[in-house]
């Protein structure tokens, strides 16, 4: 039972354009969401998070949007840069518990 | 401030053997979580340690066990290795045992079981 889904295994975007990565979840108890970026041979690097009391959180070029009614979140990267090429994982958690549930990842390729 | 470190980087074992993986948490963090990432999958939660005690466990058999030490470093032990245990093992530290709290990951240990 995959509680967190990233339905697009890969995405290619031109440098300077917007990258939109999507994530869906099924458990309505999740109230904390995160995005991580992973390069080969490295561990996941934290990018940005959002609590369910918000519907948007911004940090520089990265913005996460949360639509609770649709159980959907997305990560926007504007403008995309070649260094953004990596695998992106979304993760969800329930406040007061101890584990993250990860999606299967989306491989983003930013073309120069 | 040092980040999360893991050792060794790579490891090759044979079926039936035992392995110990090590993790040093980020400075100031008292909670360590371990995850298994199989090829093409997202990380899967194994267990978490808070102040030297297991704080929660995912869907992994008892042959996966762990320890946390007074300096908050941690070990993951896997007994009776199986081929399916081949994966990237990730350690993550955080500042509190309860969410929401951001977990910071180490580079991982790549385990290959032959």
mmCIF file with all atom_site columns, C-alpha atoms in Angstrom:
data_model
loop_
_atom_site.group_PDB
_atom_site.id
_atom_site.type_symbol
_atom_site.label_atom_id
_atom_site.label_alt_id
_atom_site.label_comp_id
_atom_site.label_asym_id
_atom_site.label_entity_id
_atom_site.label_seq_id
_atom_site.pdbx_PDB_ins_code
_atom_site.Cartn_x
_atom_site.Cartn_y
_atom_site.Cartn_z
_atom_site.occupancy
_atom_site.B_iso_or_equiv
_atom_site.pdbx_formal_charge
_atom_site.auth_seq_id
_atom_site.auth_comp_id
_atom_site.auth_asym_id
_atom_site.auth_atom_id
_atom_site.pdbx_PDB_model_num
ATOM 1   C CA . UNK A 1 1   ? 0.000  0.000   0.000   1.00 0.00 ? 1   UNK A CA 1
ATOM 2   C CA . UNK A 1 2   ? 1.795  3.081   -1.289  1.00 0.00 ? 2   UNK A CA 1
ATOM 3   C CA . UNK A 1 3   ? 0.646  5.962   0.892   1.00 0.00 ? 3   UNK A CA 1
ATOM 4   C CA . UNK A 1 4   ? 2.802  8.525   -0.913  1.00 0.00 ? 4   UNK A CA 1
ATOM 5   C CA . UNK A 1 5   ? 2.967  8.444   -4.691  1.00 0.00 ? 5   UNK A CA 1
ATOM 6   C CA . UNK A 1 6   ? 5.063  10.226  -7.233  1.00 0.00 ? 6   UNK A CA 1
ATOM 7   C CA . UNK A 1 7   ? 3.515  9.150   -10.495 1.00 0.00 ? 7   UNK A CA 1
ATOM 8   C CA . UNK A 1 8   ? 6.081  10.711  -12.816 1.00 0.00 ? 8   UNK A CA 1
ATOM 9   C CA . UNK A 1 9   ? 9.338  8.746   -12.729 1.00 0.00 ? 9   UNK A CA 1
ATOM 10  C CA . UNK A 1 10  ? 11.118 11.399  -14.791 1.00 0.00 ? 10  UNK A CA 1
ATOM 11  C CA . UNK A 1 11  ? 10.818 14.965  -16.028 1.00 0.00 ? 11  UNK A CA 1
ATOM 12  C CA . UNK A 1 12  ? 12.900 17.021  -18.460 1.00 0.00 ? 12  UNK A CA 1
ATOM 13  C CA . UNK A 1 13  ? 12.834 20.809  -18.434 1.00 0.00 ? 13  UNK A CA 1
ATOM 14  C CA . UNK A 1 14  ? 14.778 23.492  -20.265 1.00 0.00 ? 14  UNK A CA 1
ATOM 15  C CA . UNK A 1 15  ? 17.108 25.667  -18.226 1.00 0.00 ? 15  UNK A CA 1
ATOM 16  C CA . UNK A 1 16  ? 15.368 28.845  -17.055 1.00 0.00 ? 16  UNK A CA 1
ATOM 17  C CA . UNK A 1 17  ? 11.886 27.319  -17.226 1.00 0.00 ? 17  UNK A CA 1
ATOM 18  C CA . UNK A 1 18  ? 9.704  26.154  -14.364 1.00 0.00 ? 18  UNK A CA 1
ATOM 19  C CA . UNK A 1 19  ? 9.958  22.583  -13.048 1.00 0.00 ? 19  UNK A CA 1
ATOM 20  C CA . UNK A 1 20  ? 6.843  21.196  -11.391 1.00 0.00 ? 20  UNK A CA 1
ATOM 21  C CA . UNK A 1 21  ? 7.112  17.963  -9.450  1.00 0.00 ? 21  UNK A CA 1
ATOM 22  C CA . UNK A 1 22  ? 3.977  16.337  -8.095  1.00 0.00 ? 22  UNK A CA 1
ATOM 23  C CA . UNK A 1 23  ? 3.167  14.106  -5.170  1.00 0.00 ? 23  UNK A CA 1
ATOM 24  C CA . UNK A 1 24  ? -0.103 12.524  -4.010  1.00 0.00 ? 24  UNK A CA 1
ATOM 25  C CA . UNK A 1 25  ? -0.884 10.954  -0.674  1.00 0.00 ? 25  UNK A CA 1
ATOM 26  C CA . UNK A 1 26  ? -3.715 8.832   0.638   1.00 0.00 ? 26  UNK A CA 1
ATOM 27  C CA . UNK A 1 27  ? -3.517 9.157   4.417   1.00 0.00 ? 27  UNK A CA 1
ATOM 28  C CA . UNK A 1 28  ? -5.475 12.206  5.590   1.00 0.00 ? 28  UNK A CA 1
ATOM 29  C CA . UNK A 1 29  ? -3.633 12.042  8.927   1.00 0.00 ? 29  UNK A CA 1
ATOM 30  C CA . UNK A 1 30  ? -0.417 13.295  7.322   1.00 0.00 ? 30  UNK A CA 1
ATOM 31  C CA . UNK A 1 31  ? 0.171  16.874  8.403   1.00 0.00 ? 31  UNK A CA 1
ATOM 32  C CA . UNK A 1 32  ? 3.825  17.532  7.601   1.00 0.00 ? 32  UNK A CA 1
ATOM 33  C CA . UNK A 1 33  ? 5.375  17.231  4.181   1.00 0.00 ? 33  UNK A CA 1
ATOM 34  C CA . UNK A 1 34  ? 8.920  17.576  2.908   1.00 0.00 ? 34  UNK A CA 1
ATOM 35  C CA . UNK A 1 35  ? 10.871 17.529  -0.315  1.00 0.00 ? 35  UNK A CA 1
ATOM 36  C CA . UNK A 1 36  ? 14.357 16.078  -0.572  1.00 0.00 ? 36  UNK A CA 1
ATOM 37  C CA . UNK A 1 37  ? 16.808 16.143  -3.448  1.00 0.00 ? 37  UNK A CA 1
ATOM 38  C CA . UNK A 1 38  ? 19.210 13.269  -4.035  1.00 0.00 ? 38  UNK A CA 1
ATOM 39  C CA . UNK A 1 39  ? 22.322 13.164  -6.182  1.00 0.00 ? 39  UNK A CA 1
ATOM 40  C CA . UNK A 1 40  ? 23.944 9.807   -7.042  1.00 0.00 ? 40  UNK A CA 1
ATOM 41  C CA . UNK A 1 41  ? 26.183 8.449   -4.281  1.00 0.00 ? 41  UNK A CA 1
ATOM 42  C CA . UNK A 1 42  ? 24.870 11.005  -1.774  1.00 0.00 ? 42  UNK A CA 1
ATOM 43  C CA . UNK A 1 43  ? 22.165 10.947  0.856   1.00 0.00 ? 43  UNK A CA 1
ATOM 44  C CA . UNK A 1 44  ? 18.929 12.918  0.401   1.00 0.00 ? 44  UNK A CA 1
ATOM 45  C CA . UNK A 1 45  ? 19.334 16.644  1.020   1.00 0.00 ? 45  UNK A CA 1
ATOM 46  C CA . UNK A 1 46  ? 16.470 18.520  2.662   1.00 0.00 ? 46  UNK A CA 1
ATOM 47  C CA . UNK A 1 47  ? 14.966 21.183  0.399   1.00 0.00 ? 47  UNK A CA 1
ATOM 48  C CA . UNK A 1 48  ? 11.749 22.536  1.836   1.00 0.00 ? 48  UNK A CA 1
ATOM 49  C CA . UNK A 1 49  ? 8.862  21.533  4.082   1.00 0.00 ? 49  UNK A CA 1
ATOM 50  C CA . UNK A 1 50  ? 5.276  22.535  4.704   1.00 0.00 ? 50  UNK A CA 1
ATOM 51  C CA . UNK A 1 51  ? 2.863  22.044  7.554   1.00 0.00 ? 51  UNK A CA 1
ATOM 52  C CA . UNK A 1 52  ? -0.785 21.295  6.849   1.00 0.00 ? 52  UNK A CA 1
ATOM 53  C CA . UNK A 1 53  ? -1.812 24.606  8.392   1.00 0.00 ? 53  UNK A CA 1
ATOM 54  C CA . UNK A 1 54  ? -0.331 26.313  5.326   1.00 0.00 ? 54  UNK A CA 1
ATOM 55  C CA . UNK A 1 55  ? -1.000 25.920  1.631   1.00 0.00 ? 55  UNK A CA 1
ATOM 56  C CA . UNK A 1 56  ? 2.235  27.426  0.376   1.00 0.00 ? 56  UNK A CA 1
ATOM 57  C CA . UNK A 1 57  ? 5.818  27.775  1.500   1.00 0.00 ? 57  UNK A CA 1
ATOM 58  C CA . UNK A 1 58  ? 8.589  29.529  -0.384  1.00 0.00 ? 58  UNK A CA 1
ATOM 59  C CA . UNK A 1 59  ? 12.357 29.387  -0.101  1.00 0.00 ? 59  UNK A CA 1
ATOM 60  C CA . UNK A 1 60  ? 14.251 31.133  -2.846  1.00 0.00 ? 60  UNK A CA 1
ATOM 61  C CA . UNK A 1 61  ? 13.665 29.345  -6.139  1.00 0.00 ? 61  UNK A CA 1
ATOM 62  C CA . UNK A 1 62  ? 11.674 26.584  -4.436  1.00 0.00 ? 62  UNK A CA 1
ATOM 63  C CA . UNK A 1 63  ? 7.979  26.755  -3.591  1.00 0.00 ? 63  UNK A CA 1
ATOM 64  C CA . UNK A 1 64  ? 5.861  23.943  -2.214  1.00 0.00 ? 64  UNK A CA 1
ATOM 65  C CA . UNK A 1 65  ? 2.081  24.002  -2.612  1.00 0.00 ? 65  UNK A CA 1
ATOM 66  C CA . UNK A 1 66  ? -0.266 21.854  -0.559  1.00 0.00 ? 66  UNK A CA 1
ATOM 67  C CA . UNK A 1 67  ? -3.849 21.050  -1.565  1.00 0.00 ? 67  UNK A CA 1
ATOM 68  C CA . UNK A 1 68  ? -5.299 19.158  1.375   1.00 0.00 ? 68  UNK A CA 1
ATOM 69  C CA . UNK A 1 69  ? -8.675 18.491  -0.184  1.00 0.00 ? 69  UNK A CA 1
ATOM 70  C CA . UNK A 1 70  ? -6.998 16.829  -3.167  1.00 0.00 ? 70  UNK A CA 1
ATOM 71  C CA . UNK A 1 71  ? -4.282 15.240  -0.998  1.00 0.00 ? 71  UNK A CA 1
ATOM 72  C CA . UNK A 1 72  ? -1.730 16.655  -3.381  1.00 0.00 ? 72  UNK A CA 1
ATOM 73  C CA . UNK A 1 73  ? 1.455  18.623  -3.081  1.00 0.00 ? 73  UNK A CA 1
ATOM 74  C CA . UNK A 1 74  ? 3.785  20.024  -5.658  1.00 0.00 ? 74  UNK A CA 1
ATOM 75  C CA . UNK A 1 75  ? 7.255  21.492  -5.777  1.00 0.00 ? 75  UNK A CA 1
ATOM 76  C CA . UNK A 1 76  ? 7.940  24.373  -8.143  1.00 0.00 ? 76  UNK A CA 1
ATOM 77  C CA . UNK A 1 77  ? 11.483 25.300  -9.100  1.00 0.00 ? 77  UNK A CA 1
ATOM 78  C CA . UNK A 1 78  ? 11.844 28.650  -10.845 1.00 0.00 ? 78  UNK A CA 1
ATOM 79  C CA . UNK A 1 79  ? 14.055 29.195  -12.728 1.00 0.00 ? 79  UNK A CA 1
ATOM 80  C CA . UNK A 1 80  ? 15.390 25.685  -13.226 1.00 0.00 ? 80  UNK A CA 1
ATOM 81  C CA . UNK A 1 81  ? 19.157 25.287  -13.402 1.00 0.00 ? 81  UNK A CA 1
ATOM 82  C CA . UNK A 1 82  ? 21.296 22.384  -14.663 1.00 0.00 ? 82  UNK A CA 1
ATOM 83  C CA . UNK A 1 83  ? 22.512 21.833  -11.084 1.00 0.00 ? 83  UNK A CA 1
ATOM 84  C CA . UNK A 1 84  ? 18.930 21.015  -10.107 1.00 0.00 ? 84  UNK A CA 1
ATOM 85  C CA . UNK A 1 85  ? 19.199 17.747  -12.060 1.00 0.00 ? 85  UNK A CA 1
ATOM 86  C CA . UNK A 1 86  ? 18.684 15.066  -9.422  1.00 0.00 ? 86  UNK A CA 1
ATOM 87  C CA . UNK A 1 87  ? 16.073 12.686  -8.028  1.00 0.00 ? 87  UNK A CA 1
ATOM 88  C CA . UNK A 1 88  ? 13.422 14.438  -5.945  1.00 0.00 ? 88  UNK A CA 1
ATOM 89  C CA . UNK A 1 89  ? 11.549 12.637  -3.179  1.00 0.00 ? 89  UNK A CA 1
ATOM 90  C CA . UNK A 1 90  ? 8.500  13.843  -1.355  1.00 0.00 ? 90  UNK A CA 1
ATOM 91  C CA . UNK A 1 91  ? 7.906  12.590  2.166   1.00 0.00 ? 91  UNK A CA 1
ATOM 92  C CA . UNK A 1 92  ? 4.976  12.783  4.564   1.00 0.00 ? 92  UNK A CA 1
ATOM 93  C CA . UNK A 1 93  ? 4.679  12.449  8.307   1.00 0.00 ? 93  UNK A CA 1
ATOM 94  C CA . UNK A 1 94  ? 2.133  12.636  11.097  1.00 0.00 ? 94  UNK A CA 1
ATOM 95  C CA . UNK A 1 95  ? 2.951  15.075  13.899  1.00 0.00 ? 95  UNK A CA 1
ATOM 96  C CA . UNK A 1 96  ? 3.930  13.285  17.072  1.00 0.00 ? 96  UNK A CA 1
ATOM 97  C CA . UNK A 1 97  ? 5.060  10.147  15.245  1.00 0.00 ? 97  UNK A CA 1
ATOM 98  C CA . UNK A 1 98  ? 8.498  9.067   14.317  1.00 0.00 ? 98  UNK A CA 1
ATOM 99  C CA . UNK A 1 99  ? 8.736  8.121   10.680  1.00 0.00 ? 99  UNK A CA 1
ATOM 100 C CA . UNK A 1 100 ? 8.588  9.617   7.243   1.00 0.00 ? 100 UNK A CA 1
ATOM 101 C CA . UNK A 1 101 ? 6.835  7.879   4.362   1.00 0.00 ? 101 UNK A CA 1
ATOM 102 C CA . UNK A 1 102 ? 8.618  8.531   1.093   1.00 0.00 ? 102 UNK A CA 1
ATOM 103 C CA . UNK A 1 103 ? 7.455  8.463   -2.488  1.00 0.00 ? 103 UNK A CA 1
ATOM 104 C CA . UNK A 1 104 ? 9.429  6.600   -5.140  1.00 0.00 ? 104 UNK A CA 1
ATOM 105 C CA . UNK A 1 105 ? 11.051 9.729   -6.518  1.00 0.00 ? 105 UNK A CA 1
ATOM 106 C CA . UNK A 1 106 ? 11.038 11.761  -9.742  1.00 0.00 ? 106 UNK A CA 1
ATOM 107 C CA . UNK A 1 107 ? 14.219 12.153  -11.754 1.00 0.00 ? 107 UNK A CA 1
ATOM 108 C CA . UNK A 1 108 ? 14.511 15.751  -12.940 1.00 0.00 ? 108 UNK A CA 1
ATOM 109 C CA . UNK A 1 109 ? 16.794 16.605  -15.814 1.00 0.00 ? 109 UNK A CA 1
ATOM 110 C CA . UNK A 1 110 ? 17.374 20.277  -16.567 1.00 0.00 ? 110 UNK A CA 1
ATOM 111 C CA . UNK A 1 111 ? 18.676 20.757  -20.077 1.00 0.00 ? 111 UNK A CA 1
ATOM 112 C CA . UNK A 1 112 ? 21.148 23.544  -20.767 1.00 0.00 ? 112 UNK A CA 1
ATOM 113 C CA . UNK B 2 1   ? 28.801 22.079  12.753  1.00 0.00 ? 1   UNK B CA 1
ATOM 114 C CA . UNK B 2 2   ? 29.361 18.584  11.325  1.00 0.00 ? 2   UNK B CA 1
ATOM 115 C CA . UNK B 2 3   ? 26.693 16.815  9.337   1.00 0.00 ? 3   UNK B CA 1
ATOM 116 C CA . UNK B 2 4   ? 25.573 13.203  9.494   1.00 0.00 ? 4   UNK B CA 1
ATOM 117 C CA . UNK B 2 5   ? 28.342 10.744  8.664   1.00 0.00 ? 5   UNK B CA 1
ATOM 118 C CA . UNK B 2 6   ? 28.120 7.031   7.925   1.00 0.00 ? 6   UNK B CA 1
ATOM 119 C CA . UNK B 2 7   ? 30.626 4.217   7.626   1.00 0.00 ? 7   UNK B CA 1
ATOM 120 C CA . UNK B 2 8   ? 31.578 2.267   5.703   1.00 0.00 ? 8   UNK B CA 1
ATOM 121 C CA . UNK B 2 9   ? 30.704 3.720   2.313   1.00 0.00 ? 9   UNK B CA 1
ATOM 122 C CA . UNK B 2 10  ? 30.423 0.345   0.602   1.00 0.00 ? 10  UNK B CA 1
ATOM 123 C CA . UNK B 2 11  ? 30.260 -3.188  1.886   1.00 0.00 ? 11  UNK B CA 1
ATOM 124 C CA . UNK B 2 12  ? 30.040 -6.611  0.265   1.00 0.00 ? 12  UNK B CA 1
ATOM 125 C CA . UNK B 2 13  ? 28.821 -9.593  2.271   1.00 0.00 ? 13  UNK B CA 1
ATOM 126 C CA . UNK B 2 14  ? 27.554 -13.075 1.529   1.00 0.00 ? 14  UNK B CA 1
ATOM 127 C CA . UNK B 2 15  ? 24.224 -14.615 2.438   1.00 0.00 ? 15  UNK B CA 1
ATOM 128 C CA . UNK B 2 16  ? 23.952 -15.651 6.069   1.00 0.00 ? 16  UNK B CA 1
ATOM 129 C CA . UNK B 2 17  ? 26.612 -13.240 7.303   1.00 0.00 ? 17  UNK B CA 1
ATOM 130 C CA . UNK B 2 18  ? 26.079 -10.425 9.750   1.00 0.00 ? 18  UNK B CA 1
ATOM 131 C CA . UNK B 2 19  ? 26.810 -6.733  9.190   1.00 0.00 ? 19  UNK B CA 1
ATOM 132 C CA . UNK B 2 20  ? 27.131 -3.606  11.333  1.00 0.00 ? 20  UNK B CA 1
ATOM 133 C CA . UNK B 2 21  ? 26.682 -0.139  9.877   1.00 0.00 ? 21  UNK B CA 1
ATOM 134 C CA . UNK B 2 22  ? 27.574 3.020   11.766  1.00 0.00 ? 22  UNK B CA 1
ATOM 135 C CA . UNK B 2 23  ? 26.216 6.536   11.909  1.00 0.00 ? 23  UNK B CA 1
ATOM 136 C CA . UNK B 2 24  ? 27.272 9.730   13.656  1.00 0.00 ? 24  UNK B CA 1
ATOM 137 C CA . UNK B 2 25  ? 24.430 12.172  14.034  1.00 0.00 ? 25  UNK B CA 1
ATOM 138 C CA . UNK B 2 26  ? 24.561 15.882  13.354  1.00 0.00 ? 26  UNK B CA 1
ATOM 139 C CA . UNK B 2 27  ? 25.844 17.977  16.221  1.00 0.00 ? 27  UNK B CA 1
ATOM 140 C CA . UNK B 2 28  ? 23.049 18.770  18.688  1.00 0.00 ? 28  UNK B CA 1
ATOM 141 C CA . UNK B 2 29  ? 20.716 16.047  17.424  1.00 0.00 ? 29  UNK B CA 1
ATOM 142 C CA . UNK B 2 30  ? 19.526 13.330  19.800  1.00 0.00 ? 30  UNK B CA 1
ATOM 143 C CA . UNK B 2 31  ? 17.340 11.262  17.482  1.00 0.00 ? 31  UNK B CA 1
ATOM 144 C CA . UNK B 2 32  ? 18.557 8.867   14.800  1.00 0.00 ? 32  UNK B CA 1
ATOM 145 C CA . UNK B 2 33  ? 16.430 7.102   12.201  1.00 0.00 ? 33  UNK B CA 1
ATOM 146 C CA . UNK B 2 34  ? 17.505 4.363   9.811   1.00 0.00 ? 34  UNK B CA 1
ATOM 147 C CA . UNK B 2 35  ? 16.073 3.803   6.355   1.00 0.00 ? 35  UNK B CA 1
ATOM 148 C CA . UNK B 2 36  ? 16.589 1.199   3.635   1.00 0.00 ? 36  UNK B CA 1
ATOM 149 C CA . UNK B 2 37  ? 16.504 2.362   0.031   1.00 0.00 ? 37  UNK B CA 1
ATOM 150 C CA . UNK B 2 38  ? 16.249 -0.366  -2.575  1.00 0.00 ? 38  UNK B CA 1
ATOM 151 C CA . UNK B 2 39  ? 17.051 0.421   -6.195  1.00 0.00 ? 39  UNK B CA 1
ATOM 152 C CA . UNK B 2 40  ? 14.351 2.541   -7.813  1.00 0.00 ? 40  UNK B CA 1
ATOM 153 C CA . UNK B 2 41  ? 12.450 3.012   -4.556  1.00 0.00 ? 41  UNK B CA 1
ATOM 154 C CA . UNK B 2 42  ? 12.127 5.679   -1.930  1.00 0.00 ? 42  UNK B CA 1
ATOM 155 C CA . UNK B 2 43  ? 13.693 5.212   1.502   1.00 0.00 ? 43  UNK B CA 1
ATOM 156 C CA . UNK B 2 44  ? 11.745 2.871   3.807   1.00 0.00 ? 44  UNK B CA 1
ATOM 157 C CA . UNK B 2 45  ? 11.749 3.455   7.546   1.00 0.00 ? 45  UNK B CA 1
ATOM 158 C CA . UNK B 2 46  ? 13.462 0.730   9.599   1.00 0.00 ? 46  UNK B CA 1
ATOM 159 C CA . UNK B 2 47  ? 13.504 2.191   13.125  1.00 0.00 ? 47  UNK B CA 1
ATOM 160 C CA . UNK B 2 48  ? 14.297 5.250   15.182  1.00 0.00 ? 48  UNK B CA 1
ATOM 161 C CA . UNK B 2 49  ? 16.338 5.728   18.343  1.00 0.00 ? 49  UNK B CA 1
ATOM 162 C CA . UNK B 2 50  ? 15.904 8.494   20.868  1.00 0.00 ? 50  UNK B CA 1
ATOM 163 C CA . UNK B 2 51  ? 18.222 8.777   23.870  1.00 0.00 ? 51  UNK B CA 1
ATOM 164 C CA . UNK B 2 52  ? 19.460 5.208   23.447  1.00 0.00 ? 52  UNK B CA 1
ATOM 165 C CA . UNK B 2 53  ? 16.017 3.612   23.237  1.00 0.00 ? 53  UNK B CA 1
ATOM 166 C CA . UNK B 2 54  ? 14.088 2.356   20.237  1.00 0.00 ? 54  UNK B CA 1
ATOM 167 C CA . UNK B 2 55  ? 11.342 4.875   19.607  1.00 0.00 ? 55  UNK B CA 1
ATOM 168 C CA . UNK B 2 56  ? 9.474  3.177   16.788  1.00 0.00 ? 56  UNK B CA 1
ATOM 169 C CA . UNK B 2 57  ? 9.891  0.503   14.157  1.00 0.00 ? 57  UNK B CA 1
ATOM 170 C CA . UNK B 2 58  ? 8.831  -0.051  10.584  1.00 0.00 ? 58  UNK B CA 1
ATOM 171 C CA . UNK B 2 59  ? 7.919  -3.293  8.875   1.00 0.00 ? 59  UNK B CA 1
ATOM 172 C CA . UNK B 2 60  ? 11.310 -5.025  9.165   1.00 0.00 ? 60  UNK B CA 1
ATOM 173 C CA . UNK B 2 61  ? 12.050 -8.404  10.789  1.00 0.00 ? 61  UNK B CA 1
ATOM 174 C CA . UNK B 2 62  ? 13.834 -8.719  14.144  1.00 0.00 ? 62  UNK B CA 1
ATOM 175 C CA . UNK B 2 63  ? 17.121 -9.618  12.449  1.00 0.00 ? 63  UNK B CA 1
ATOM 176 C CA . UNK B 2 64  ? 17.361 -5.851  11.864  1.00 0.00 ? 64  UNK B CA 1
ATOM 177 C CA . UNK B 2 65  ? 18.432 -4.369  15.171  1.00 0.00 ? 65  UNK B CA 1
ATOM 178 C CA . UNK B 2 66  ? 20.083 -1.215  16.357  1.00 0.00 ? 66  UNK B CA 1
ATOM 179 C CA . UNK B 2 67  ? 21.812 0.657   19.108  1.00 0.00 ? 67  UNK B CA 1
ATOM 180 C CA . UNK B 2 68  ? 22.244 4.268   20.055  1.00 0.00 ? 68  UNK B CA 1
ATOM 181 C CA . UNK B 2 69  ? 25.132 5.387   22.238  1.00 0.00 ? 69  UNK B CA 1
ATOM 182 C CA . UNK B 2 70  ? 25.347 8.175   24.834  1.00 0.00 ? 70  UNK B CA 1
ATOM 183 C CA . UNK B 2 71  ? 26.969 10.461  22.267  1.00 0.00 ? 71  UNK B CA 1
ATOM 184 C CA . UNK B 2 72  ? 23.895 9.812   20.042  1.00 0.00 ? 72  UNK B CA 1
ATOM 185 C CA . UNK B 2 73  ? 25.840 7.889   17.420  1.00 0.00 ? 73  UNK B CA 1
ATOM 186 C CA . UNK B 2 74  ? 24.112 4.739   16.252  1.00 0.00 ? 74  UNK B CA 1
ATOM 187 C CA . UNK B 2 75  ? 24.595 1.279   14.761  1.00 0.00 ? 75  UNK B CA 1
ATOM 188 C CA . UNK B 2 76  ? 22.388 -0.808  12.526  1.00 0.00 ? 76  UNK B CA 1
ATOM 189 C CA . UNK B 2 77  ? 22.961 -4.560  12.736  1.00 0.00 ? 77  UNK B CA 1
ATOM 190 C CA . UNK B 2 78  ? 21.565 -7.038  10.272  1.00 0.00 ? 78  UNK B CA 1
ATOM 191 C CA . UNK B 2 79  ? 21.862 -10.770 10.976  1.00 0.00 ? 79  UNK B CA 1
ATOM 192 C CA . UNK B 2 80  ? 21.457 -13.697 8.606   1.00 0.00 ? 80  UNK B CA 1
ATOM 193 C CA . UNK B 2 81  ? 21.814 -11.523 5.523   1.00 0.00 ? 81  UNK B CA 1
ATOM 194 C CA . UNK B 2 82  ? 19.575 -12.251 2.557   1.00 0.00 ? 82  UNK B CA 1
ATOM 195 C CA . UNK B 2 83  ? 20.025 -11.246 -1.074  1.00 0.00 ? 83  UNK B CA 1
ATOM 196 C CA . UNK B 2 84  ? 17.100 -8.797  -0.765  1.00 0.00 ? 84  UNK B CA 1
ATOM 197 C CA . UNK B 2 85  ? 18.984 -6.900  1.931   1.00 0.00 ? 85  UNK B CA 1
ATOM 198 C CA . UNK B 2 86  ? 21.156 -5.423  -0.817  1.00 0.00 ? 86  UNK B CA 1
ATOM 199 C CA . UNK B 2 87  ? 20.330 -1.724  -0.690  1.00 0.00 ? 87  UNK B CA 1
ATOM 200 C CA . UNK B 2 88  ? 21.491 1.728   0.320   1.00 0.00 ? 88  UNK B CA 1
ATOM 201 C CA . UNK B 2 89  ? 21.159 2.174   4.093   1.00 0.00 ? 89  UNK B CA 1
ATOM 202 C CA . UNK B 2 90  ? 20.555 5.723   5.177   1.00 0.00 ? 90  UNK B CA 1
ATOM 203 C CA . UNK B 2 91  ? 20.844 7.238   8.597   1.00 0.00 ? 91  UNK B CA 1
ATOM 204 C CA . UNK B 2 92  ? 19.055 10.487  9.442   1.00 0.00 ? 92  UNK B CA 1
ATOM 205 C CA . UNK B 2 93  ? 19.291 12.612  12.553  1.00 0.00 ? 93  UNK B CA 1
ATOM 206 C CA . UNK B 2 94  ? 16.895 15.156  13.968  1.00 0.00 ? 94  UNK B CA 1
ATOM 207 C CA . UNK B 2 95  ? 16.639 17.358  17.005  1.00 0.00 ? 95  UNK B CA 1
ATOM 208 C CA . UNK B 2 96  ? 13.574 15.820  18.579  1.00 0.00 ? 96  UNK B CA 1
ATOM 209 C CA . UNK B 2 97  ? 11.877 12.474  18.596  1.00 0.00 ? 97  UNK B CA 1
ATOM 210 C CA . UNK B 2 98  ? 8.473  13.778  17.596  1.00 0.00 ? 98  UNK B CA 1
ATOM 211 C CA . UNK B 2 99  ? 7.462  15.384  14.379  1.00 0.00 ? 99  UNK B CA 1
ATOM 212 C CA . UNK B 2 100 ? 7.188  17.696  12.770  1.00 0.00 ? 100 UNK B CA 1
ATOM 213 C CA . UNK B 2 101 ? 10.926 17.898  12.646  1.00 0.00 ? 101 UNK B CA 1
ATOM 214 C CA . UNK B 2 102 ? 13.287 17.829  9.745   1.00 0.00 ? 102 UNK B CA 1
ATOM 215 C CA . UNK B 2 103 ? 15.507 14.784  9.409   1.00 0.00 ? 103 UNK B CA 1
ATOM 216 C CA . UNK B 2 104 ? 18.964 15.281  7.934   1.00 0.00 ? 104 UNK B CA 1
ATOM 217 C CA . UNK B 2 105 ? 20.464 12.369  6.062   1.00 0.00 ? 105 UNK B CA 1
ATOM 218 C CA . UNK B 2 106 ? 23.953 10.983  5.808   1.00 0.00 ? 106 UNK B CA 1
ATOM 219 C CA . UNK B 2 107 ? 25.501 9.803   2.529   1.00 0.00 ? 107 UNK B CA 1
ATOM 220 C CA . UNK B 2 108 ? 24.494 6.194   3.104   1.00 0.00 ? 108 UNK B CA 1
ATOM 221 C CA . UNK B 2 109 ? 26.180 2.791   3.111   1.00 0.00 ? 109 UNK B CA 1
ATOM 222 C CA . UNK B 2 110 ? 25.782 0.695   -0.018  1.00 0.00 ? 110 UNK B CA 1
ATOM 223 C CA . UNK B 2 111 ? 25.420 -2.960  1.050   1.00 0.00 ? 111 UNK B CA 1
ATOM 224 C CA . UNK B 2 112 ? 25.707 -5.732  -1.519  1.00 0.00 ? 112 UNK B CA 1
ATOM 225 C CA . UNK B 2 113 ? 24.795 -9.266  -0.475  1.00 0.00 ? 113 UNK B CA 1
ATOM 226 C CA . UNK B 2 114 ? 26.076 -12.031 -2.750  1.00 0.00 ? 114 UNK B CA 1
#
